[in-house]
Amino acid sequence: RKEVEQDPGPFNVPEGATVAFNCTYSNSASQSFFWYRQDCRKEPKLLMSVYSSGNEDGRFTAQLNRASQYISLLIRDSKLSDSATYLCVSDAGNMLTFGGGTRLMVKP
Amino acid sequence: GAGVSQSPSNKVTEKGKDVELRCDPISGHTALYWYRQSLGQGLEFLIYFQGNSAPDKSGLPSDRFSAERTGGSVSTLTIQRTQQEDSAVYLCASSLGSGQGVPSSYNEQFFGPGTRLTVL
């Protein structure tokens, strides 16, 4: 079993839709989490950090459920420019562990 | 301020040749990481440097791969006797610090643009 698991997708959604991705992690020592966004043939860029139960930044909301060991990312009012791969990352204090990513495609 | 930089951006080499890839981390970042990403695949951890500690080489796929970090700043990843399966994008990232006891924000990694390696 991978340490951080994500549904690879793709998630195909119309512009304006709300979409949510889940990510499960197996290392109970993980203290904090990150969501990165990676555009095609580009490097990952930090989207959001999650240090407690969740975080919200504009159209993006991340929620952490420690009991069930999953993190979610919710994108509201999706834009064409949100099309990318979203990487879930866990931090157990010594190393970041990256999930394989979920691909999102927002269509007009 | 300046982000993580990597050079070259693209490298085409022949099978059996050695290559060196360079990473300049963000100034003041003590932790530096190398990853590899094949087309359509996830990130594969290679090696990690934290300050003056011995590097964590647990992700290096073979003894053809090695990395150095001079003066706690610039890092060079060397691949000897390249093989076609080494073709990938090699990404470098840095963070303020790493390990137990540091604020969680210190572990936020910032990536360079990568070096696309093609082995013919």
PDB file of C-alpha atoms in Angstrom:
ATOM      1  CA  ARG A   1       0.000   0.000   0.000  1.00  0.00           C
ATOM      2  CA  LYS A   2       1.307   3.442  -0.919  1.00  0.00           C
ATOM      3  CA  GLU A   3       1.894   5.838   1.944  1.00  0.00           C
ATOM      4  CA  VAL A   4      -0.173   8.572   0.281  1.00  0.00           C
ATOM      5  CA  GLU A   5      -2.901   7.498  -2.105  1.00  0.00           C
ATOM      6  CA  GLN A   6      -4.921   9.561  -4.525  1.00  0.00           C
ATOM      7  CA  ASP A   7      -7.434   8.771  -7.239  1.00  0.00           C
ATOM      8  CA  PRO A   8      -5.481   9.548 -10.420  1.00  0.00           C
ATOM      9  CA  GLY A   9      -8.626  10.718 -12.241  1.00  0.00           C
ATOM     10  CA  PRO A  10      -9.022  12.459 -14.568  1.00  0.00           C
ATOM     11  CA  PHE A  11     -11.883  14.433 -13.093  1.00  0.00           C
ATOM     12  CA  ASN A  12     -13.664  16.141 -15.965  1.00  0.00           C
ATOM     13  CA  VAL A  13     -15.902  18.967 -14.732  1.00  0.00           C
ATOM     14  CA  PRO A  14     -17.654  21.910 -16.377  1.00  0.00           C
ATOM     15  CA  GLU A  15     -16.564  25.435 -15.631  1.00  0.00           C
ATOM     16  CA  GLY A  16     -18.249  26.718 -12.471  1.00  0.00           C
ATOM     17  CA  ALA A  17     -18.632  23.300 -10.895  1.00  0.00           C
ATOM     18  CA  THR A  18     -17.517  22.328  -7.429  1.00  0.00           C
ATOM     19  CA  VAL A  19     -15.096  19.418  -7.302  1.00  0.00           C
ATOM     20  CA  ALA A  20     -13.504  17.570  -4.410  1.00  0.00           C
ATOM     21  CA  PHE A  21     -10.508  15.268  -4.229  1.00  0.00           C
ATOM     22  CA  ASN A  22      -9.722  12.907  -1.401  1.00  0.00           C
ATOM     23  CA  CYS A  23      -6.321  11.699  -0.332  1.00  0.00           C
ATOM     24  CA  THR A  24      -5.583   8.982   2.221  1.00  0.00           C
ATOM     25  CA  TYR A  25      -2.362   8.560   4.152  1.00  0.00           C
ATOM     26  CA  SER A  26      -1.051   5.604   6.120  1.00  0.00           C
ATOM     27  CA  ASN A  27       1.608   7.203   8.360  1.00  0.00           C
ATOM     28  CA  SER A  28      -0.201   8.181  11.560  1.00  0.00           C
ATOM     29  CA  ALA A  29       2.871  10.230  12.537  1.00  0.00           C
ATOM     30  CA  SER A  30       2.114  12.723   9.759  1.00  0.00           C
ATOM     31  CA  GLN A  31       1.608  16.083  11.389  1.00  0.00           C
ATOM     32  CA  SER A  32       0.969  18.429   8.520  1.00  0.00           C
ATOM     33  CA  PHE A  33      -0.047  18.210   4.920  1.00  0.00           C
ATOM     34  CA  PHE A  34       0.251  20.162   1.713  1.00  0.00           C
ATOM     35  CA  TRP A  35      -1.525  20.369  -1.577  1.00  0.00           C
ATOM     36  CA  TYR A  36       0.645  21.138  -4.580  1.00  0.00           C
ATOM     37  CA  ARG A  37      -0.526  21.964  -8.077  1.00  0.00           C
ATOM     38  CA  GLN A  38       1.437  20.771 -11.084  1.00  0.00           C
ATOM     39  CA  ASP A  39       0.737  21.993 -14.591  1.00  0.00           C
ATOM     40  CA  CYS A  40       1.735  19.881 -17.570  1.00  0.00           C
ATOM     41  CA  ARG A  41       5.521  19.835 -18.019  1.00  0.00           C
ATOM     42  CA  LYS A  42       6.016  22.263 -15.120  1.00  0.00           C
ATOM     43  CA  GLU A  43       7.281  21.903 -11.578  1.00  0.00           C
ATOM     44  CA  PRO A  44       4.903  21.426  -8.609  1.00  0.00           C
ATOM     45  CA  LYS A  45       3.853  24.646  -6.897  1.00  0.00           C
ATOM     46  CA  LEU A  46       2.591  24.895  -3.342  1.00  0.00           C
ATOM     47  CA  LEU A  47      -1.145  25.551  -3.310  1.00  0.00           C
ATOM     48  CA  MET A  48      -2.109  25.174   0.318  1.00  0.00           C
ATOM     49  CA  SER A  49      -0.718  24.035   3.645  1.00  0.00           C
ATOM     50  CA  VAL A  50      -2.814  22.168   6.236  1.00  0.00           C
ATOM     51  CA  TYR A  51      -1.512  22.257   9.784  1.00  0.00           C
ATOM     52  CA  SER A  52      -4.669  21.748  11.823  1.00  0.00           C
ATOM     53  CA  SER A  53      -8.146  20.632  10.866  1.00  0.00           C
ATOM     54  CA  GLY A  54      -8.234  22.560   7.646  1.00  0.00           C
ATOM     55  CA  ASN A  55      -7.500  25.669   5.674  1.00  0.00           C
ATOM     56  CA  GLU A  56      -9.394  27.923   3.303  1.00  0.00           C
ATOM     57  CA  ASP A  57      -8.023  30.231   0.650  1.00  0.00           C
ATOM     58  CA  GLY A  58     -10.534  31.804  -1.686  1.00  0.00           C
ATOM     59  CA  ARG A  59     -12.175  29.090  -3.774  1.00  0.00           C
ATOM     60  CA  PHE A  60      -9.993  26.380  -2.247  1.00  0.00           C
ATOM     61  CA  THR A  61     -10.748  24.550   1.006  1.00  0.00           C
ATOM     62  CA  ALA A  62      -8.681  21.749   2.495  1.00  0.00           C
ATOM     63  CA  GLN A  63      -9.979  19.590   5.329  1.00  0.00           C
ATOM     64  CA  LEU A  64      -8.096  17.093   7.436  1.00  0.00           C
ATOM     65  CA  ASN A  65      -9.675  14.106   9.161  1.00  0.00           C
ATOM     66  CA  ARG A  66      -7.020  12.572  11.401  1.00  0.00           C
ATOM     67  CA  ALA A  67      -9.287   9.822  12.707  1.00  0.00           C
ATOM     68  CA  SER A  68      -9.875   8.480   9.215  1.00  0.00           C
ATOM     69  CA  GLN A  69      -6.490   9.607   7.925  1.00  0.00           C
ATOM     70  CA  TYR A  70      -7.632  11.509   4.893  1.00  0.00           C
ATOM     71  CA  ILE A  71      -7.350  15.017   3.545  1.00  0.00           C
ATOM     72  CA  SER A  72      -9.683  16.570   1.043  1.00  0.00           C
ATOM     73  CA  LEU A  73      -9.347  19.482  -1.343  1.00  0.00           C
ATOM     74  CA  LEU A  74     -12.501  21.281  -2.443  1.00  0.00           C
ATOM     75  CA  ILE A  75     -12.466  23.674  -5.379  1.00  0.00           C
ATOM     76  CA  ARG A  76     -15.528  25.871  -5.792  1.00  0.00           C
ATOM     77  CA  ASP A  77     -16.558  27.726  -8.951  1.00  0.00           C
ATOM     78  CA  SER A  78     -13.861  25.946 -10.934  1.00  0.00           C
ATOM     79  CA  LYS A  79     -12.074  27.865 -13.671  1.00  0.00           C
ATOM     80  CA  LEU A  80     -10.495  26.639 -16.871  1.00  0.00           C
ATOM     81  CA  SER A  81      -7.162  27.662 -15.347  1.00  0.00           C
ATOM     82  CA  ASP A  82      -7.672  25.175 -12.498  1.00  0.00           C
ATOM     83  CA  SER A  83      -6.928  22.350 -14.934  1.00  0.00           C
ATOM     84  CA  ALA A  84      -3.823  20.687 -13.547  1.00  0.00           C
ATOM     85  CA  THR A  85      -2.649  17.737 -11.462  1.00  0.00           C
ATOM     86  CA  TYR A  86      -3.098  18.155  -7.712  1.00  0.00           C
ATOM     87  CA  LEU A  87      -0.557  16.449  -5.475  1.00  0.00           C
ATOM     88  CA  CYS A  88      -1.368  15.510  -1.894  1.00  0.00           C
ATOM     89  CA  VAL A  89       1.661  15.542   0.416  1.00  0.00           C
ATOM     90  CA  SER A  90       2.139  14.340   3.986  1.00  0.00           C
ATOM     91  CA  ASP A  91       4.843  15.576   6.330  1.00  0.00           C
ATOM     92  CA  ALA A  92       5.944  13.205   9.102  1.00  0.00           C
ATOM     93  CA  GLY A  93       8.648  15.605  10.241  1.00  0.00           C
ATOM     94  CA  ASN A  94      11.565  14.178   8.351  1.00  0.00           C
ATOM     95  CA  MET A  95      10.423  13.858   4.777  1.00  0.00           C
ATOM     96  CA  LEU A  96       7.574  14.865   2.568  1.00  0.00           C
ATOM     97  CA  THR A  97       5.752  11.973   0.943  1.00  0.00           C
ATOM     98  CA  PHE A  98       3.986  12.778  -2.310  1.00  0.00           C
ATOM     99  CA  GLY A  99       0.891  11.102  -3.641  1.00  0.00           C
ATOM    100  CA  GLY A 100       0.678  10.241  -7.308  1.00  0.00           C
ATOM    101  CA  GLY A 101      -1.618  13.169  -8.035  1.00  0.00           C
ATOM    102  CA  THR A 102      -5.182  13.682  -9.210  1.00  0.00           C
ATOM    103  CA  ARG A 103      -5.684  15.141 -12.636  1.00  0.00           C
ATOM    104  CA  LEU A 104      -8.414  17.768 -13.032  1.00  0.00           C
ATOM    105  CA  MET A 105      -9.724  18.950 -16.376  1.00  0.00           C
ATOM    106  CA  VAL A 106     -12.156  21.855 -16.365  1.00  0.00           C
ATOM    107  CA  LYS A 107     -14.118  22.146 -19.596  1.00  0.00           C
ATOM    108  CA  PRO A 108     -15.927  25.218 -20.987  1.00  0.00           C
TER     109      PRO A 108
ATOM    110  CA  GLY B   1      13.188  36.929  -4.130  1.00  0.00           C
ATOM    111  CA  ALA B   2      14.888  34.399  -6.375  1.00  0.00           C
ATOM    112  CA  GLY B   3      13.460  30.917  -6.397  1.00  0.00           C
ATOM    113  CA  VAL B   4      15.174  27.593  -6.887  1.00  0.00           C
ATOM    114  CA  SER B   5      17.119  27.469 -10.118  1.00  0.00           C
ATOM    115  CA  GLN B   6      18.357  24.459 -12.040  1.00  0.00           C
ATOM    116  CA  SER B   7      20.665  24.015 -14.975  1.00  0.00           C
ATOM    117  CA  PRO B   8      20.669  22.968 -17.676  1.00  0.00           C
ATOM    118  CA  SER B   9      16.962  23.126 -18.445  1.00  0.00           C
ATOM    119  CA  ASN B  10      17.385  20.406 -21.051  1.00  0.00           C
ATOM    120  CA  LYS B  11      20.103  17.833 -21.524  1.00  0.00           C
ATOM    121  CA  VAL B  12      20.379  15.306 -24.321  1.00  0.00           C
ATOM    122  CA  THR B  13      23.127  12.751 -23.955  1.00  0.00           C
ATOM    123  CA  GLU B  14      24.190   9.439 -25.382  1.00  0.00           C
ATOM    124  CA  LYS B  15      23.877   6.195 -23.507  1.00  0.00           C
ATOM    125  CA  GLY B  16      26.989   5.534 -21.439  1.00  0.00           C
ATOM    126  CA  LYS B  17      27.960   9.195 -20.939  1.00  0.00           C
ATOM    127  CA  ASP B  18      28.082  10.913 -17.565  1.00  0.00           C
ATOM    128  CA  VAL B  19      25.907  13.945 -16.825  1.00  0.00           C
ATOM    129  CA  GLU B  20      25.882  16.573 -14.094  1.00  0.00           C
ATOM    130  CA  LEU B  21      22.771  18.465 -13.087  1.00  0.00           C
ATOM    131  CA  ARG B  22      22.974  21.577 -10.937  1.00  0.00           C
ATOM    132  CA  CYS B  23      20.610  23.059  -8.369  1.00  0.00           C
ATOM    133  CA  ASP B  24      20.780  26.461  -6.671  1.00  0.00           C
ATOM    134  CA  PRO B  25      18.384  26.489  -3.712  1.00  0.00           C
ATOM    135  CA  ILE B  26      16.636  29.508  -2.268  1.00  0.00           C
ATOM    136  CA  SER B  27      19.076  31.524  -0.162  1.00  0.00           C
ATOM    137  CA  GLY B  28      18.823  30.582   3.512  1.00  0.00           C
ATOM    138  CA  HIS B  29      17.175  27.215   2.877  1.00  0.00           C
ATOM    139  CA  THR B  30      19.046  24.505   4.735  1.00  0.00           C
ATOM    140  CA  ALA B  31      17.243  21.500   3.256  1.00  0.00           C
ATOM    141  CA  LEU B  32      17.619  20.410  -0.369  1.00  0.00           C
ATOM    142  CA  TYR B  33      15.914  17.547  -2.159  1.00  0.00           C
ATOM    143  CA  TRP B  34      16.301  15.815  -5.507  1.00  0.00           C
ATOM    144  CA  TYR B  35      13.372  14.053  -7.183  1.00  0.00           C
ATOM    145  CA  ARG B  36      12.859  12.357 -10.509  1.00  0.00           C
ATOM    146  CA  GLN B  37       9.636  12.371 -12.516  1.00  0.00           C
ATOM    147  CA  SER B  38       9.100  10.231 -15.563  1.00  0.00           C
ATOM    148  CA  LEU B  39       6.473  11.232 -18.105  1.00  0.00           C
ATOM    149  CA  GLY B  40       2.992  10.924 -16.636  1.00  0.00           C
ATOM    150  CA  GLN B  41       4.319   9.539 -13.366  1.00  0.00           C
ATOM    151  CA  GLY B  42       4.547  10.799  -9.788  1.00  0.00           C
ATOM    152  CA  LEU B  43       7.574  12.203  -8.017  1.00  0.00           C
ATOM    153  CA  GLU B  44      10.295   9.732  -7.087  1.00  0.00           C
ATOM    154  CA  PHE B  45      12.459  10.832  -4.155  1.00  0.00           C
ATOM    155  CA  LEU B  46      16.190  10.471  -4.787  1.00  0.00           C
ATOM    156  CA  ILE B  47      18.255  12.179  -2.083  1.00  0.00           C
ATOM    157  CA  TYR B  48      17.942  14.800   0.646  1.00  0.00           C
ATOM    158  CA  PHE B  49      20.464  17.103   2.320  1.00  0.00           C
ATOM    159  CA  GLN B  50      19.838  18.830   5.644  1.00  0.00           C
ATOM    160  CA  GLY B  51      22.459  21.307   6.789  1.00  0.00           C
ATOM    161  CA  ASN B  52      25.741  19.589   7.570  1.00  0.00           C
ATOM    162  CA  SER B  53      24.180  16.208   8.315  1.00  0.00           C
ATOM    163  CA  ALA B  54      24.940  13.145   6.232  1.00  0.00           C
ATOM    164  CA  PRO B  55      22.564  13.054   3.255  1.00  0.00           C
ATOM    165  CA  ASP B  56      19.688  10.608   3.061  1.00  0.00           C
ATOM    166  CA  LYS B  57      20.532   8.622  -0.064  1.00  0.00           C
ATOM    167  CA  SER B  58      17.808   6.032   0.385  1.00  0.00           C
ATOM    168  CA  GLY B  59      16.058   6.946  -2.863  1.00  0.00           C
ATOM    169  CA  LEU B  60      19.000   6.692  -5.238  1.00  0.00           C
ATOM    170  CA  PRO B  61      18.112   3.935  -7.730  1.00  0.00           C
ATOM    171  CA  SER B  62      21.652   2.655  -8.312  1.00  0.00           C
ATOM    172  CA  ASP B  63      25.287   3.386  -7.537  1.00  0.00           C
ATOM    173  CA  ARG B  64      25.511   5.246 -10.848  1.00  0.00           C
ATOM    174  CA  PHE B  65      23.706   8.103  -9.095  1.00  0.00           C
ATOM    175  CA  SER B  66      25.437  10.407  -6.637  1.00  0.00           C
ATOM    176  CA  ALA B  67      24.963  13.934  -5.349  1.00  0.00           C
ATOM    177  CA  GLU B  68      26.975  16.529  -3.516  1.00  0.00           C
ATOM    178  CA  ARG B  69      26.115  19.738  -1.807  1.00  0.00           C
ATOM    179  CA  THR B  70      28.974  22.161  -1.475  1.00  0.00           C
ATOM    180  CA  GLY B  71      29.058  24.793   1.247  1.00  0.00           C
ATOM    181  CA  GLY B  72      25.525  24.002   2.263  1.00  0.00           C
ATOM    182  CA  SER B  73      24.168  25.657  -0.865  1.00  0.00           C
ATOM    183  CA  VAL B  74      24.578  24.510  -4.472  1.00  0.00           C
ATOM    184  CA  SER B  75      24.025  20.838  -5.215  1.00  0.00           C
ATOM    185  CA  THR B  76      25.119  18.673  -8.123  1.00  0.00           C
ATOM    186  CA  LEU B  77      23.452  15.408  -9.086  1.00  0.00           C
ATOM    187  CA  THR B  78      25.729  13.169 -11.132  1.00  0.00           C
ATOM    188  CA  ILE B  79      24.578  10.218 -13.203  1.00  0.00           C
ATOM    189  CA  GLN B  80      27.372   8.008 -14.492  1.00  0.00           C
ATOM    190  CA  ARG B  81      27.124   5.738 -17.522  1.00  0.00           C
ATOM    191  CA  THR B  82      23.615   6.960 -18.324  1.00  0.00           C
ATOM    192  CA  GLN B  83      20.994   4.487 -19.484  1.00  0.00           C
ATOM    193  CA  GLN B  84      17.830   5.134 -21.489  1.00  0.00           C
ATOM    194  CA  GLU B  85      15.685   4.461 -18.420  1.00  0.00           C
ATOM    195  CA  ASP B  86      17.358   7.465 -16.743  1.00  0.00           C
ATOM    196  CA  SER B  87      15.410   9.741 -19.111  1.00  0.00           C
ATOM    197  CA  ALA B  88      13.130  11.863 -16.935  1.00  0.00           C
ATOM    198  CA  VAL B  89      12.711  15.319 -15.467  1.00  0.00           C
ATOM    199  CA  TYR B  90      15.000  15.818 -12.484  1.00  0.00           C
ATOM    200  CA  LEU B  91      13.511  18.244  -9.974  1.00  0.00           C
ATOM    201  CA  CYS B  92      15.263  19.966  -7.122  1.00  0.00           C
ATOM    202  CA  ALA B  93      13.447  21.495  -4.151  1.00  0.00           C
ATOM    203  CA  SER B  94      14.529  23.386  -1.067  1.00  0.00           C
ATOM    204  CA  SER B  95      12.950  24.249   2.256  1.00  0.00           C
ATOM    205  CA  LEU B  96      13.872  26.365   5.262  1.00  0.00           C
ATOM    206  CA  GLY B  97      14.618  23.364   7.403  1.00  0.00           C
ATOM    207  CA  SER B  98      13.614  19.827   8.005  1.00  0.00           C
ATOM    208  CA  GLY B  99      13.268  17.313  10.796  1.00  0.00           C
ATOM    209  CA  GLN B 100      11.500  17.054  14.082  1.00  0.00           C
ATOM    210  CA  GLY B 101      10.922  20.162  16.133  1.00  0.00           C
ATOM    211  CA  VAL B 102      10.869  22.774  13.398  1.00  0.00           C
ATOM    212  CA  PRO B 103       7.662  24.667  12.615  1.00  0.00           C
ATOM    213  CA  SER B 104       5.637  22.859  10.004  1.00  0.00           C
ATOM    214  CA  SER B 105       5.970  25.761   7.600  1.00  0.00           C
ATOM    215  CA  TYR B 106       9.733  25.114   7.512  1.00  0.00           C
ATOM    216  CA  ASN B 107       9.029  21.914   5.589  1.00  0.00           C
ATOM    217  CA  GLU B 108       7.215  23.610   2.731  1.00  0.00           C
ATOM    218  CA  GLN B 109       9.256  22.695  -0.316  1.00  0.00           C
ATOM    219  CA  PHE B 110       9.765  25.003  -3.256  1.00  0.00           C
ATOM    220  CA  PHE B 111      10.681  23.427  -6.548  1.00  0.00           C
ATOM    221  CA  GLY B 112      12.977  24.482  -9.322  1.00  0.00           C
ATOM    222  CA  PRO B 113      11.873  24.253 -12.971  1.00  0.00           C
ATOM    223  CA  GLY B 114      13.656  20.929 -13.434  1.00  0.00           C
ATOM    224  CA  THR B 115      16.159  19.505 -15.886  1.00  0.00           C
ATOM    225  CA  ARG B 116      14.703  17.383 -18.664  1.00  0.00           C
ATOM    226  CA  LEU B 117      17.211  14.592 -19.342  1.00  0.00           C
ATOM    227  CA  THR B 118      16.980  12.557 -22.519  1.00  0.00           C
ATOM    228  CA  VAL B 119      19.315   9.609 -22.959  1.00  0.00           C
ATOM    229  CA  LEU B 120      19.522   8.417 -26.547  1.00  0.00           C
TER     230      LEU B 120
END
